[in-house]
Coordinates of C-alpha atoms and ligand atoms in Angstrom, one line a residue:
M1 CA 180.6 47.4 44.7
G2 CA 182.3 47.7 41.3
Y3 CA 180.8 48.9 38.1
Q4 CA 179.3 46.8 35.3
K5 CA 179.6 47.4 31.6
P6 CA 176.4 48.7 29.9
K7 CA 173.9 46.1 28.8
G8 CA 174.5 44.7 25.4
T9 CA 178.3 45.3 25.4
V10 CA 181.2 43.0 25.9
D11 CA 184.8 43.3 27.1
I12 CA 187.0 41.5 24.7
L13 CA 189.7 40.1 27.0
P14 CA 193.1 38.6 26.3
G15 CA 192.6 35.0 25.2
E16 CA 189.5 36.1 23.2
V17 CA 191.0 39.2 21.5
E18 CA 193.4 37.0 19.5
K19 CA 190.4 35.6 17.6
W20 CA 189.3 39.1 16.7
Q21 CA 192.8 39.9 15.5
Y22 CA 192.9 36.8 13.4
V23 CA 189.5 37.4 11.8
E24 CA 190.4 41.0 11.1
A25 CA 193.7 40.0 9.6
V26 CA 192.0 37.5 7.3
A27 CA 189.6 40.2 6.2
R28 CA 192.4 42.6 5.4
S29 CA 194.3 40.0 3.4
V30 CA 191.2 39.2 1.4
F31 CA 190.4 42.8 0.6
K32 CA 193.9 43.5 -0.4
K33 CA 193.5 41.0 -3.2
Y34 CA 190.5 42.9 -4.4
D35 CA 192.3 46.2 -4.2
I36 CA 189.8 47.4 -1.6
H37 CA 191.3 50.0 0.8
E38 CA 190.6 50.8 4.4
M39 CA 188.6 53.8 5.5
R40 CA 187.9 55.0 9.0
T41 CA 185.0 57.4 9.6
P42 CA 183.9 58.8 13.0
M43 CA 181.9 56.7 15.4
F44 CA 179.3 59.5 15.5
E45 CA 177.6 61.4 12.8
H46 CA 175.0 64.1 12.4
I47 CA 171.7 62.2 12.6
E48 CA 170.5 63.3 9.2
V49 CA 173.3 61.3 7.5
I50 CA 171.7 58.2 8.8
T51 CA 168.0 59.1 8.7
R52 CA 168.3 60.4 5.1
A53 CA 170.1 57.3 3.9
V54 CA 168.7 54.4 6.0
G55 CA 165.1 55.7 5.9
D56 CA 163.1 57.1 8.7
T57 CA 160.6 54.4 8.9
T58 CA 163.2 51.6 9.3
D59 CA 163.6 49.8 12.6
I60 CA 167.2 51.1 12.8
V61 CA 166.0 54.7 12.7
T62 CA 162.7 54.4 14.6
K63 CA 163.8 52.1 17.4
E64 CA 167.5 51.3 17.5
M65 CA 169.5 54.5 17.3
Y66 CA 171.6 56.0 20.1
D67 CA 171.1 59.7 19.5
F68 CA 171.6 62.7 21.7
E69 CA 172.0 66.4 21.6
D70 CA 175.7 67.4 22.2
K71 CA 176.7 70.4 24.3
G72 CA 176.6 72.6 21.2
G73 CA 173.0 71.6 20.4
R74 CA 173.8 69.3 17.5
H75 CA 171.7 66.2 17.0
I76 CA 174.2 63.4 16.9
T77 CA 173.9 59.7 16.6
L78 CA 176.3 56.9 17.3
R79 CA 176.6 55.2 13.9
P80 CA 174.3 52.2 13.6
E81 CA 175.9 51.2 10.3
N82 CA 178.8 52.4 8.2
T83 CA 177.4 52.7 4.6
A84 CA 175.8 56.1 5.1
P85 CA 178.8 57.5 6.9
L86 CA 181.2 56.2 4.3
V87 CA 179.1 57.7 1.4
R88 CA 178.9 60.9 3.4
S89 CA 182.7 60.9 3.5
Y90 CA 183.0 59.9 -0.1
V91 CA 180.9 62.9 -1.1
E92 CA 182.5 65.3 1.4
N93 CA 186.0 64.5 0.4
K94 CA 185.2 64.4 -3.3
L95 CA 186.6 60.8 -3.6
F96 CA 184.9 60.7 -7.0
G97 CA 187.6 63.1 -8.4
P98 CA 189.9 61.9 -11.3
E99 CA 192.8 61.2 -9.0
H100 CA 190.8 58.5 -7.1
Q101 CA 190.1 54.9 -7.8
N102 CA 187.0 54.5 -9.9
P103 CA 185.0 52.6 -8.9
F104 CA 186.1 53.6 -5.5
K105 CA 186.5 50.5 -3.3
A106 CA 186.7 50.9 0.5
F107 CA 186.4 48.6 3.5
Y108 CA 185.9 49.3 7.2
I109 CA 186.2 47.4 10.4
G110 CA 184.7 48.8 13.6
P111 CA 182.0 49.1 16.2
M112 CA 178.4 50.0 15.4
F113 CA 175.7 50.9 17.9
R114 CA 172.0 49.8 18.0
Y115 CA 169.6 49.8 20.9
E116 CA 168.4 46.3 20.5
R117 CA 167.3 43.5 22.9
P118 CA 170.6 41.8 23.6
Q119 CA 170.7 38.0 22.9
A120 CA 173.2 35.6 21.4
G121 CA 174.9 37.3 18.4
R122 CA 172.9 40.5 19.0
L123 CA 174.5 43.3 20.9
R124 CA 174.2 47.0 21.4
Q125 CA 177.8 47.7 20.5
F126 CA 178.7 45.2 17.9
H127 CA 181.3 45.1 15.2
Q128 CA 181.1 45.0 11.5
I129 CA 183.4 44.4 8.6
G130 CA 182.1 45.8 5.4
I131 CA 182.9 47.1 2.0
E132 CA 181.5 49.7 -0.4
M133 CA 182.2 50.0 -4.1
I134 CA 181.1 53.2 -5.5
G135 CA 180.8 54.5 -9.1
S136 CA 179.9 51.6 -11.3
N137 CA 176.6 50.0 -12.4
N138 CA 178.4 47.0 -13.9
P139 CA 176.8 43.8 -12.4
T140 CA 180.3 42.3 -12.0
I141 CA 180.7 44.7 -9.1
D142 CA 177.9 43.0 -7.3
V143 CA 179.4 39.6 -8.1
E144 CA 182.9 40.6 -7.0
G145 CA 181.5 42.1 -3.9
I146 CA 179.7 38.9 -3.0
L147 CA 182.8 36.8 -3.9
S148 CA 184.9 38.8 -1.5
A149 CA 182.6 38.0 1.3
L150 CA 182.5 34.3 0.4
D151 CA 186.3 34.3 0.1
F152 CA 186.5 35.7 3.6
Y153 CA 184.4 32.9 5.1
K154 CA 186.3 30.3 3.1
E155 CA 189.6 31.7 4.3
L156 CA 188.3 31.4 7.9
G157 CA 187.5 27.7 7.2
I158 CA 183.7 28.3 7.4
E159 CA 182.1 25.8 5.0
H160 CA 178.4 25.6 5.8
T161 CA 177.3 28.8 4.0
Q162 CA 174.4 29.5 1.7
L163 CA 174.2 32.5 -0.6
V164 CA 170.7 33.9 -1.0
I165 CA 170.0 36.6 -3.6
N166 CA 167.0 38.7 -4.7
S167 CA 166.3 41.9 -6.7
L168 CA 164.4 44.8 -5.4
G169 CA 164.5 46.5 -8.8
T170 CA 164.4 50.3 -9.2
K171 CA 162.5 52.6 -6.9
E172 CA 159.6 52.7 -9.5
C173 CA 159.3 48.9 -9.5
R174 CA 159.3 48.9 -5.8
M175 CA 156.5 51.5 -5.5
K176 CA 154.3 49.4 -7.8
Y177 CA 155.1 46.3 -5.8
R178 CA 154.5 48.1 -2.6
Q179 CA 150.9 48.8 -3.6
A180 CA 150.4 45.1 -4.7
L181 CA 151.7 44.0 -1.3
I182 CA 149.5 46.4 0.6
D183 CA 146.5 45.1 -1.5
Y184 CA 147.4 41.6 -0.5
L185 CA 148.0 42.2 3.2
E186 CA 145.2 44.6 4.0
P187 CA 142.4 42.0 4.1
K188 CA 144.7 40.0 6.5
Y189 CA 145.4 43.0 8.7
D190 CA 143.7 41.5 11.9
E191 CA 145.9 38.4 11.6
L192 CA 149.2 40.2 11.4
S193 CA 151.5 40.8 14.3
K194 CA 151.5 44.3 16.0
D195 CA 154.8 45.1 14.4
S196 CA 153.6 44.1 10.9
Q197 CA 150.4 46.0 11.3
R198 CA 152.4 49.1 12.0
R199 CA 154.7 48.4 9.1
L200 CA 151.9 47.7 6.6
H201 CA 151.5 51.3 5.5
D202 CA 154.9 52.8 6.6
N203 CA 157.2 50.1 5.2
P204 CA 155.2 47.1 3.9
L205 CA 158.3 45.4 2.5
R206 CA 159.5 44.9 6.0
V207 CA 156.5 42.6 6.7
L208 CA 158.2 40.1 4.4
D209 CA 161.1 40.1 6.8
S210 CA 159.0 39.5 9.9
K211 CA 160.3 36.9 12.3
D212 CA 156.7 36.3 13.6
E213 CA 155.6 32.7 12.8
K214 CA 152.0 33.7 11.9
D215 CA 153.3 36.5 9.7
K216 CA 155.6 34.1 7.9
V217 CA 152.6 31.9 6.9
I218 CA 150.7 34.9 5.6
V219 CA 153.6 36.1 3.6
E220 CA 154.1 32.8 1.9
N221 CA 151.6 33.6 -0.7
A222 CA 152.4 37.3 -1.1
P223 CA 153.1 38.6 -4.6
S224 CA 156.7 38.4 -5.7
I225 CA 158.7 41.5 -6.3
L226 CA 160.4 39.6 -9.2
D227 CA 157.1 39.9 -11.1
Y228 CA 157.3 43.7 -10.8
L229 CA 160.8 44.2 -12.2
D230 CA 161.1 46.5 -15.3
E231 CA 163.2 45.6 -18.3
Y232 CA 166.4 47.1 -16.9
S233 CA 166.0 45.6 -13.5
D234 CA 165.1 42.2 -15.0
K235 CA 168.2 42.2 -17.2
F236 CA 170.4 43.4 -14.4
F237 CA 169.3 40.6 -12.1
N238 CA 169.8 38.0 -14.9
D239 CA 173.3 39.3 -15.5
V240 CA 174.1 38.9 -11.9
K241 CA 172.9 35.4 -11.9
E242 CA 174.8 34.5 -15.1
L243 CA 178.0 36.0 -13.7
L244 CA 177.6 34.0 -10.5
D245 CA 177.1 30.9 -12.7
A246 CA 180.2 31.8 -14.7
V247 CA 182.4 31.7 -11.6
G248 CA 180.7 28.6 -10.3
V249 CA 179.0 30.1 -7.2
E250 CA 175.9 28.4 -5.9
Y251 CA 173.0 30.5 -4.8
I252 CA 169.3 30.4 -4.2
V253 CA 166.8 33.1 -5.1
D254 CA 164.4 34.1 -2.4
H255 CA 161.9 36.7 -3.7
R256 CA 160.8 37.4 -0.1
M257 CA 164.2 38.5 1.0
V258 CA 164.2 42.3 1.5
R259 CA 166.7 44.3 3.5
G260 CA 165.9 46.5 6.5
L261 CA 167.5 49.6 5.1
D262 CA 165.7 51.8 2.5
Y263 CA 168.7 52.6 0.3
Y264 CA 168.9 49.2 -1.4
N265 CA 167.8 48.5 -4.9
H266 CA 168.4 45.8 -7.6
T267 CA 170.7 43.1 -6.1
V268 CA 170.3 42.3 -2.4
F269 CA 172.0 39.3 -0.8
E270 CA 172.5 37.5 2.4
I271 CA 175.0 34.8 3.4
M272 CA 173.5 32.4 5.8
S273 CA 175.2 29.8 8.0
N274 CA 173.9 26.5 9.0
A275 CA 177.0 25.4 10.8
P276 CA 176.7 22.1 12.6
G277 CA 177.0 23.8 16.0
F278 CA 173.9 25.9 15.3
N279 CA 171.9 22.6 15.5
G280 CA 169.7 23.3 12.6
A281 CA 169.2 27.0 13.2
I282 CA 170.1 29.3 10.3
T283 CA 171.7 32.6 10.9
T284 CA 172.4 35.6 8.7
I285 CA 176.1 36.3 8.9
C286 CA 176.5 38.8 6.1
A287 CA 174.1 41.1 4.3
G288 CA 174.2 43.7 1.6
G289 CA 173.3 44.9 -1.8
R290 CA 173.2 47.6 -4.4
Y291 CA 172.3 51.1 -3.5
D292 CA 172.2 53.2 -6.7
G293 CA 170.9 56.6 -5.7
L294 CA 172.4 57.1 -2.3
V295 CA 175.5 59.1 -3.5
K296 CA 173.1 61.6 -5.1
E297 CA 170.8 61.6 -2.1
L298 CA 173.8 62.6 0.1
G299 CA 174.8 65.4 -2.3
G300 CA 177.2 63.5 -4.6
P301 CA 177.4 63.6 -8.4
E302 CA 175.0 61.7 -10.6
T303 CA 177.9 60.3 -12.6
H304 CA 179.0 58.3 -9.6
D305 CA 175.6 57.4 -8.3
S306 CA 175.9 53.6 -8.4
A307 CA 177.2 51.5 -5.6
F308 CA 177.3 48.1 -4.0
G309 CA 178.3 47.0 -0.5
Y310 CA 177.7 44.7 2.4
A311 CA 178.3 44.4 6.1
L312 CA 179.1 41.3 8.1
G313 CA 179.1 40.9 11.9
L314 CA 182.4 40.1 13.5
E315 CA 180.8 38.6 16.5
R316 CA 178.7 36.3 14.3
A317 CA 181.8 35.4 12.3
I318 CA 183.5 34.2 15.5
I319 CA 180.3 32.4 16.7
T320 CA 180.1 30.7 13.4
M321 CA 183.7 29.6 13.5
D322 CA 183.0 28.1 16.9
A323 CA 179.9 26.4 15.5
E324 CA 182.0 24.9 12.7
G325 CA 184.6 23.7 15.3
I326 CA 187.4 25.8 13.9
E327 CA 190.1 26.5 16.4
I328 CA 192.1 29.7 16.5
P329 CA 195.4 29.5 18.3
T330 CA 195.1 31.8 21.3
K331 CA 197.9 30.2 23.4
P332 CA 200.3 32.7 24.7
V333 CA 203.7 32.5 23.1
V334 CA 206.8 34.0 24.8
D335 CA 210.2 33.4 23.4
V336 CA 212.3 34.4 26.4
Y337 CA 211.5 34.4 30.1
V338 CA 214.0 36.0 32.5
V339 CA 214.1 34.4 36.0
G340 CA 215.7 36.9 38.4
L341 CA 216.5 35.5 41.9
G342 CA 217.0 38.0 44.7
E343 CA 216.3 41.8 44.7
K344 CA 219.8 42.6 43.7
T345 CA 219.2 41.0 40.2
N346 CA 216.3 43.4 39.5
K347 CA 218.4 45.8 37.4
E348 CA 220.2 43.0 35.4
S349 CA 216.9 41.3 34.8
L350 CA 215.6 44.6 33.3
K351 CA 218.7 44.7 31.0
L352 CA 218.3 41.1 29.9
V353 CA 214.5 41.4 29.2
Q354 CA 215.1 44.6 27.2
A355 CA 218.0 43.0 25.3
A356 CA 215.6 40.2 24.3
R357 CA 212.9 42.6 23.1
N358 CA 215.5 44.7 21.2
S359 CA 216.6 41.6 19.5
G360 CA 213.1 41.0 18.3
F361 CA 211.9 38.4 20.8
V362 CA 208.7 38.3 22.9
A363 CA 210.0 38.6 26.4
E364 CA 208.6 38.4 29.9
R365 CA 210.0 38.4 33.4
D366 CA 209.1 38.2 37.1
Y367 CA 208.3 41.5 38.9
L368 CA 207.4 40.1 42.3
N369 CA 210.7 38.7 43.5
R370 CA 209.2 35.2 43.6
K371 CA 211.0 31.9 44.2
A372 CA 212.7 30.1 41.3
K373 CA 209.9 27.4 41.2
A374 CA 207.1 30.0 40.9
Q375 CA 209.0 31.8 38.1
F376 CA 209.7 28.6 36.2
K377 CA 206.0 27.8 36.5
S378 CA 205.1 31.1 34.8
A379 CA 207.7 30.5 32.1
D380 CA 206.0 27.1 31.4
K381 CA 202.5 28.7 31.4
L382 CA 203.7 31.2 28.8
N383 CA 205.2 28.4 26.7
A384 CA 208.6 30.2 26.9
K385 CA 211.2 28.6 24.7
V386 CA 214.2 29.9 26.5
V387 CA 214.7 30.8 30.2
L388 CA 217.5 33.1 31.3
T389 CA 218.3 32.7 35.0
I390 CA 220.3 35.2 37.0
G391 CA 220.8 34.8 40.7
E392 CA 223.0 36.7 43.1
D393 CA 225.9 34.3 42.4
E394 CA 225.6 34.6 38.7
L395 CA 225.5 38.3 39.0
E396 CA 228.7 38.3 41.0
N397 CA 230.4 36.2 38.4
Q398 CA 228.8 38.2 35.6
V399 CA 227.2 35.2 33.9
V400 CA 223.7 34.0 33.1
R401 CA 222.2 30.5 32.7
L402 CA 220.4 29.8 29.5
K403 CA 217.9 27.0 29.5
D404 CA 216.5 25.4 26.4
M405 CA 212.9 24.7 27.6
V406 CA 212.2 22.3 24.7
N407 CA 215.3 20.0 24.9
K408 CA 215.8 20.6 28.7
T409 CA 219.5 21.5 28.4
E410 CA 221.3 24.3 30.1
E411 CA 224.5 26.3 29.5
T412 CA 226.2 29.2 31.2
V413 CA 227.3 32.2 29.2
T414 CA 229.0 35.4 30.4
L415 CA 227.0 38.6 30.4
E416 CA 229.6 40.2 28.1
V417 CA 229.1 37.5 25.5
I418 CA 225.3 37.4 25.6
Y419 CA 225.0 41.2 25.3
T420 CA 227.3 41.1 22.3
D421 CA 225.2 38.7 20.3
F422 CA 221.9 38.2 22.1
K423 CA 220.0 37.5 19.0
G424 CA 222.4 34.9 17.6
I425 CA 222.8 33.0 20.9
V426 CA 219.1 32.7 21.7
E427 CA 218.1 32.0 18.1
K428 CA 220.5 29.1 18.1
I429 CA 218.7 27.6 21.1
I430 CA 215.3 28.2 19.7
N431 CA 216.1 26.7 16.3
K432 CA 217.7 23.5 17.8
Ligands
ATP501 P1 169.0 41.3 11.7 O1 167.9 41.0 10.8 O2 169.7 40.1 12.3 O3 168.6 42.3 12.7 P2 170.0 43.4 10.1 O4 169.2 43.3 8.9 O5 169.6 44.4 11.1 O6 170.1 42.0 10.8 P3 172.3 44.6 8.8 O7 172.0 45.9 9.3 O8 172.2 44.2 7.4 O9 171.5 43.5 9.7 O10 173.8 44.2 9.3 C1 174.6 43.2 8.7 C2 175.1 42.2 9.7 O11 175.6 42.8 10.8 C3 174.2 41.1 10.2 O12 174.0 40.1 9.2 C4 174.8 40.7 11.4 O13 175.9 39.8 11.1 C5 175.4 42.0 12.0 N1 174.5 42.6 13.0 C6 173.5 43.4 12.8 N2 173.0 43.9 13.9 C7 173.7 43.3 14.9 C8 173.7 43.3 16.4 N3 172.8 44.1 17.0 N4 174.6 42.6 17.0 C9 175.5 41.8 16.4 N5 175.6 41.7 15.0 C10 174.7 42.5 14.3
MG502 MG1 168.5 44.4 12.9

């Protein structure tokens, strides 16, 4: 019996991988316009980088991390997210120095790991595209960040999106709010779900995020964090809203929206999709916010301790495209197919297929010494535009037959001629 991939992982096969490449290419082109540059950090980190940043009472840290001791006794985790690793790298490599972009703007694309119950759009190895902009507390950073995510979905053709924003204020505001929330929830303790009971004292804001139906009803009348914002936080949030208005972006404010990572403050946002294919279900496809304080927490300078970022799920972007009925061309496209008939033609077929590749064409051939009919069938399946046929007779006469697969015409050319100007001859047929 063969082996199976670990639970919650997928093999991205040819035919599917083209979608990934397309989505990644769109992301790269959008970020380029924002002058956001790629960064690649390791897939694993010292566990403290994550626990310190994400918070050790969060679900990610308490339940979802893949962590282990390596052979050198180091406590390692597969990264569950990329913000903390990227900030770790920012500090470690002193990317706040005068020779660097300020604010520093970086994006990443790659796998993240969380031990979760796998279901549609929820995996154990999943992939995120995200950005981090570090070093400015200008609210336009928040707005440009959000705009870059919206641009990405728009470029993909995803239309049914909803931007939801909220403010978590400063840490001080949040501590006051936290107490008010505990005071509100405590008398209702017995009615709360097990998870929420546990969270009530550890991380009460997470109760607002509960997916339990009964919890949702209880939370409906909970105090609003927006009533606990101090002057700076209140102004900051108003600035963000005004700036979003100024660029004509629609949003709704949901004072119950909190994020599952402790480093967020001030602006938090989510982009939701209600694509027709989701049949009324609403899914979060992108999430992020401001995280002033994290750079310092991870050892960086106070002068660059303001930041904003988000992460979006690649799998969910692809599912959403499907749910919007957007098609990505995944048809194989081969320019040139070489049909070699008889074992003696094997060497000349190699020369022809390489001549095609060296001339810039996508080229494929037969390797199994199959009959002409089977080879032409392969050429058709690959949507080949030109077929070069060489049989033993052609080889003896030092010629090759060139078939225009679109116009169904054929001509014979000497090998000498075709090797002199492969590119020109084949291009003429393709462009006919
Ligand atoms: P959720 O509430 O769905 O668990 P989250 O708050 O844990 O999401 P973040 O950590 O903010 O999500 O990650 C941002 C985005 O990454 C999500 O909106 C989603 O698109 C994607 N994502 C998160 N976890 C997974 C997963 N296990 N599998 C696939 N995509 C995921
Ligand atoms: Mg989660």
